[in-house]
Amino acid sequence: MASLFQRRRSKATQTERVRERRHEGFLRYANFRWAKISGGLCLLIIVSYALIDVTPRPNGGSWYGYTLGTIGAGLILWLTALGYRKRKMTSDHWSLKAWTSAHVYLGLSLIVIGTWHTGFQLGWNVHTLAWVLMMLVILSGLYGVVVYSTLPAALSNNRDEMTQMQMLEAIRAFDRQLHAAAQPLTPQDTAPVLAALDEDPFAGGIMARLSGRYPDCATAAALRALGASRSSDAGAREKVVGLLSQKEVALARLRQHLRIRALLEIWLYVHVPLTFALIAALSAHIVSVFFYW
Amino acid sequence: MTEPVKVAIIGSGPAGLSAASRAGQLGLSHVLLEKTDHLSDTIFKYQKGKRVLATPERLDLRSDCRFAEGAREYILGNWDEDAVNNKVNVVKHAEVTAVTGQKGAFEIKTAKGDVYHAETIVLAIGTQGNPNRMRCEGADLPHIIYQVDDPEDFKDKHITVVGSGDAGIENALGVAEEALENTVTILNRSKDFARAKAKNVSDMMEAGENGLISIRTETQPKLVEPGWLTLETPTGDEKIPCDVIVARLGSVAPRGFVESMGIEFTGPDREAFPKLSPTFESTVPGIFVIGALAGYPLIKHCMNQGYDVVEFINGNKNLTPADEKDLAAIFANLPQKKSVSEWLDYLRERVRIFADVSPLQMREFMLDSKVAYYRKGDVVFEKGEPGSSLFAIADGHAEVEVGPGITVPIEQGSIFGEVGLISGRKRGATIRAGADSIFVEVSRTAALKLMAAVPGAKRVINRISLERQLLQIFKGGLTVEDLAPVVDAAEVERVPAGKVVLTEGEQGDDVYVIRSGSMVVEKDIGGKPIFLRYLPAGSFFGEMGVLSGQPRNATVKAAVGAELIKLTGESFRRMLAARPQVREATEAAVAERAQMNNFIESRKATYSSAVDLYSDTASFIMKEGLGEATDALLIDENLCVGCDNCEKACADSHEGLSRLDREAGKTFAHLHVPTSCRHCEHPHCMADCPPNVIHRGPDGEVFMEPGCIGCGNCMRNCPYGVIRMEAAPPPKPGLLRWLLTGFGPGPGEPSPKWTKKQLGDEKPKKIAVKCDMCKGIAGGPACVRACPTGAAIRVSPEEFLSIARLQEDAG
């Protein structure tokens, strides 16, 4: 395994700075270094579990169980530290990509470490609660890995070189033009347009945000209403309808943007709180184990 | 008709006022002519409360007027007092229109028809020129302004912009920002906007459609009253509310006026200054030029010159300039002891590039230079070191290490280090002192200034650098003598971005060396131009034609605006014939290039899509101006999750401001070029920095040292919009505190709202903020370190477009 640890840190002290020169994602980082390490660890555990005959039976309380438990608890705490590492811009040489890579693969190895630590003894108690929470955290993390590797391209395609601010600005520009263009309309036609102008592009709640479906969209409603209306001057109405459909396209882009971003972020609202619940349950698990030593 | 005076001073800015004060103190008969009704119009027109800085700090002030850093009002107040205390004879509303006569009897006419007689004239009119004034009734009211310093000074106002050239449109767009809630009207006398750039016109039209600006064509002002403006429109007069009028009607530059007196300039270009003697005397005896017009934009310089010039006129020959002690310090560490002027003469005599430099220029120039004594064998710089300064050999000689154990001497009087100066890249070779020597180290900016001001110096530097460049490229025992015919026949060509220099299939045998900028090589394969190679500055092309006599086998065009040296095929062939080793080395290079071309062609047959993608990506990268980059941030949008951790890391690694905008910028095939500094080979931002604080650092980074005066030139000069003018936010609570208690704005750049709340009414000075490639941070660029998915990388174009990349992409 020594070759896996050809550290670049010694190089970093040389005059040439260590920089990332190629686009290499966190999953492939350093030729799957952390996948290999964590895979090797899992294999080691599975094989040794089969070979070592713990008496009276495999159990979290045996010496072997304690070993796995200590490794697992340590790992959980270290994995949690990613949240701190990510935000703490110290000046020494580290790569958040390497941390993410290790986080993902070592996190996955906890499935084996944690489960084999139990000796497959699960029940309705605080110990199993910690195990269940851990599995849920890993599951939500898996979702994160999947969306991180599939959604960015869609996000990029949808925004088409526009920034979120520009998308909002585009909608506001249509609003201003609509405001001017709607002046000649009859009050009956003006009402839906005004409702469309009042619409907050961010409104709609979490379900709308995640699904991208906005059945109560005031712009769509105004388009329908004006399409069916015969009351105002046809030319003026046509202009407003044109602007409304342009706004609808702009809105659709923004909503798709927000949807993908939400999908990329939503899991963190599960992953992180569950991690803290896990740490609480883990503490209870450890304290109770030693209390009943 | 007034009494003749000894000296007439035209212009009452810092230079003119200081000159008049000295004259007043000396009891010289004088007159100070000012065209407006107040002193120092340029500074008077600064926005209210603007802080004026007193740079350069190391220079002592020598003037009868006070000057220290302070608010505009404080400085102007001091000067008004000083003018009275120094018994300055000032005439306001005296706009000089013509100067006739000669030394001893000049006649100065003003716009009002007054005539002044003077023995000598000090010209201190600055470079602003005269803005054309409004001509309608009420045109002298104070709410008419001729420039907008900061659009944010205007909130909730009715503003009318008169004049629809670029300046007018830009001002109108500035004050029409939605958040400022101004009601903005722009007037145009004619129907269309022929004088403005298309981009400005379309921006204005868009703002008009969005209701931010009311655009009125065929309309002009008729009557200005406080709070109201009457317009003459095609449908009759109309009165609109108006709190501020911004008049942008163009201006008359002062050069024509100066030349009308017979004063010569150093050259025809816009940057040229009047030719001056060491006592600031122009080519017309008796007329002295000081201040910004003489090429000194800083207030302190101007004030010192005002003092000095009057002392000179008064016959003081022993006056040592205010910079004497600074210059003495520069020469203090040399083994020989000489006076400052002896040293300056010594350098001018012994160094070729200083031969044509005037004593006055030499003084100025030495202030930005260093002189050092080296013992035999001392290393001046190492190969691969960054550095852009130029060295001149005043005594002794230098040795260039061209290969292991092989050195080439450079003789006294010559220069070295000029490659860094011209291409902005790392040092090409190690240089040692060949004997006990004295070398002058000239900063890049000072050297460029020298080249612009002294044509003789420019010729020498260009010739030497061309010889060296050729020697470096074509190794194999070549000497300067071998090169003489090649260099004599060489021509420098400037090519704009995108211009084709060589066309595939055409006959030709000229060889080109890229002096600055970069080129791309393309080949037509299957009816589509395929990108073969990126050629950075310092490489050469066209040599295959000379060696083989075949038509050009690929097309070469400029990736960015570039400077090429064209060598004729004939002289090049003769040089090769004289030196067989050079021919061999060149042939080897050709073979290597040909091999690479063949590789791409063979790939094209089997992995067509990979080659196309590589080629299209290369074109995109070049189109985005990365051809002049040395180190740029690229984001792979297949990996970027939009967490903006790069921006947050950037802000947290610096003083709380992010230097990059991840989301903005162009994208091709999911490769995104964000708005962030590329550390251009020839940084546009460096072009015009009055305090000269933008430099290239040890890792090739272009960074700003403290001392920015907030003028915004660099921001405007940057074609990529990566420089912000911003004040650093106040320090925020620590990360743990935020994580645990939610106190503070959290990681990254704090919101303007938070900053505003912390600062209260305080309005800190905005200075230029740009990427410094995390200079001085051991771990390297924070944006890359903090990317959780590996989407962000920093590369130079040649690294990114390497053949290795194509090989990997093709599998």
mmCIF file of C-alpha atoms in Angstrom, chain A residues 15 17-26 84 86-97 100 148 152-153 155-157 159 161-164 169 172-173 176-177 257 261 264, chain B residues 178 210 631 634 636-642 645 649 653 663-664 666-667 670 672 699 735 738-739 773-774 776-779 782 784-791 793-795 799 808:
data_model
loop_
_atom_site.group_PDB
_atom_site.id
_atom_site.type_symbol
_atom_site.label_atom_id
_atom_site.label_comp_id
_atom_site.label_asym_id
_atom_site.label_seq_id
_atom_site.Cartn_x
_atom_site.Cartn_y
_atom_site.Cartn_z
ATOM 1 C CA THR A 15 9.421 26.186 -5.452
ATOM 2 C CA ARG A 17 3.554 25.035 -6.437
ATOM 3 C CA VAL A 18 1.287 22.075 -6.245
ATOM 4 C CA ARG A 19 -1.636 22.772 -8.465
ATOM 5 C CA GLU A 20 -4.364 20.784 -10.060
ATOM 6 C CA ARG A 21 -3.595 20.696 -13.747
ATOM 7 C CA ARG A 22 -6.231 18.266 -14.925
ATOM 8 C CA HIS A 23 -9.903 17.920 -14.323
ATOM 9 C CA GLU A 24 -10.043 14.813 -12.218
ATOM 10 C CA GLY A 25 -13.257 14.356 -10.256
ATOM 11 C CA PHE A 26 -13.349 13.453 -6.585
ATOM 12 C CA TYR A 84 -15.238 22.143 9.250
ATOM 13 C CA LYS A 86 -14.490 22.752 3.932
ATOM 14 C CA ARG A 87 -15.037 26.120 5.557
ATOM 15 C CA LYS A 88 -11.711 26.676 7.287
ATOM 16 C CA MET A 89 -9.372 28.259 4.766
ATOM 17 C CA THR A 90 -6.056 27.574 6.437
ATOM 18 C CA SER A 91 -3.038 28.347 4.333
ATOM 19 C CA ASP A 92 -1.271 24.976 4.407
ATOM 20 C CA HIS A 93 -1.395 22.448 1.646
ATOM 21 C CA TRP A 94 -4.547 20.386 1.492
ATOM 22 C CA SER A 95 -7.078 19.589 -1.162
ATOM 23 C CA LEU A 96 -10.770 19.486 -0.409
ATOM 24 C CA LYS A 97 -11.174 17.144 -3.360
ATOM 25 C CA THR A 100 -14.188 14.525 -0.344
ATOM 26 C CA TYR A 148 -23.016 15.191 -7.701
ATOM 27 C CA PRO A 152 -23.783 19.269 -12.774
ATOM 28 C CA ALA A 153 -23.850 18.831 -16.550
ATOM 29 C CA LEU A 155 -27.138 22.550 -14.423
ATOM 30 C CA SER A 156 -24.554 23.827 -16.874
ATOM 31 C CA ASN A 157 -26.701 23.083 -19.941
ATOM 32 C CA ARG A 159 -28.062 27.973 -17.449
ATOM 33 C CA GLU A 161 -23.808 30.914 -19.645
ATOM 34 C CA MET A 162 -26.337 32.925 -17.656
ATOM 35 C CA THR A 163 -25.847 33.581 -13.981
ATOM 36 C CA GLN A 164 -28.687 33.287 -11.498
ATOM 37 C CA GLU A 169 -32.664 40.353 -14.149
ATOM 38 C CA ARG A 172 -37.411 41.743 -14.134
ATOM 39 C CA ALA A 173 -36.731 43.260 -17.555
ATOM 40 C CA ARG A 176 -40.850 46.259 -16.727
ATOM 41 C CA GLN A 177 -41.735 45.884 -20.395
ATOM 42 C CA HIS A 257 -31.964 26.115 -12.360
ATOM 43 C CA ARG A 261 -29.646 23.349 -7.295
ATOM 44 C CA LEU A 264 -27.976 19.105 -5.325
ATOM 45 C CA GLU B 178 -32.102 50.911 -10.516
ATOM 46 C CA ASN B 210 -36.772 49.022 -19.424
ATOM 47 C CA ASP B 631 -2.362 30.940 -15.446
ATOM 48 C CA LEU B 634 -11.007 26.735 -15.601
ATOM 49 C CA ASP B 636 -15.340 21.630 -15.562
ATOM 50 C CA GLU B 637 -19.089 21.955 -15.378
ATOM 51 C CA ASN B 638 -19.454 18.193 -15.487
ATOM 52 C CA LEU B 639 -18.127 18.320 -11.946
ATOM 53 C CA CYS B 640 -19.144 21.733 -10.621
ATOM 54 C CA VAL B 641 -22.067 21.498 -8.205
ATOM 55 C CA GLY B 642 -22.348 25.263 -7.854
ATOM 56 C CA ASN B 645 -16.838 27.211 -2.177
ATOM 57 C CA ALA B 649 -12.327 30.315 -0.066
ATOM 58 C CA SER B 653 -8.004 33.726 2.070
ATOM 59 C CA GLU B 663 -20.983 31.705 -12.457
ATOM 60 C CA ALA B 664 -20.195 34.522 -14.889
ATOM 61 C CA LYS B 666 -18.485 31.687 -21.149
ATOM 62 C CA THR B 667 -18.852 27.921 -21.408
ATOM 63 C CA HIS B 670 -19.028 22.111 -20.172
ATOM 64 C CA HIS B 672 -16.304 27.118 -18.150
ATOM 65 C CA ASP B 699 5.202 32.592 -9.275
ATOM 66 C CA LEU B 735 -15.673 30.138 11.978
ATOM 67 C CA TRP B 738 -20.465 30.948 13.483
ATOM 68 C CA LEU B 739 -20.796 27.154 13.374
ATOM 69 C CA MET B 773 -2.877 33.637 -7.188
ATOM 70 C CA CYS B 774 -2.786 33.316 -3.386
ATOM 71 C CA GLY B 776 2.411 33.981 -0.039
ATOM 72 C CA ILE B 777 -0.020 31.199 0.864
ATOM 73 C CA ALA B 778 1.929 27.980 1.163
ATOM 74 C CA GLY B 779 -0.877 25.687 0.023
ATOM 75 C CA ALA B 782 -7.421 28.636 -2.492
ATOM 76 C CA VAL B 784 -8.525 25.042 -6.390
ATOM 77 C CA ARG B 785 -7.776 23.686 -2.918
ATOM 78 C CA ALA B 786 -11.323 24.386 -1.769
ATOM 79 C CA CYS B 787 -13.125 22.743 -4.679
ATOM 80 C CA PRO B 788 -14.799 19.644 -3.248
ATOM 81 C CA THR B 789 -15.327 17.874 -6.557
ATOM 82 C CA GLY B 790 -12.205 18.700 -8.570
ATOM 83 C CA ALA B 791 -14.023 20.976 -11.018
ATOM 84 C CA ILE B 793 -8.124 23.800 -11.966
ATOM 85 C CA ARG B 794 -5.515 26.415 -12.735
ATOM 86 C CA VAL B 795 -3.531 25.981 -15.914
ATOM 87 C CA GLU B 799 -0.448 22.898 -20.301
ATOM 88 C CA GLU B 808 -6.117 10.826 -22.810
#
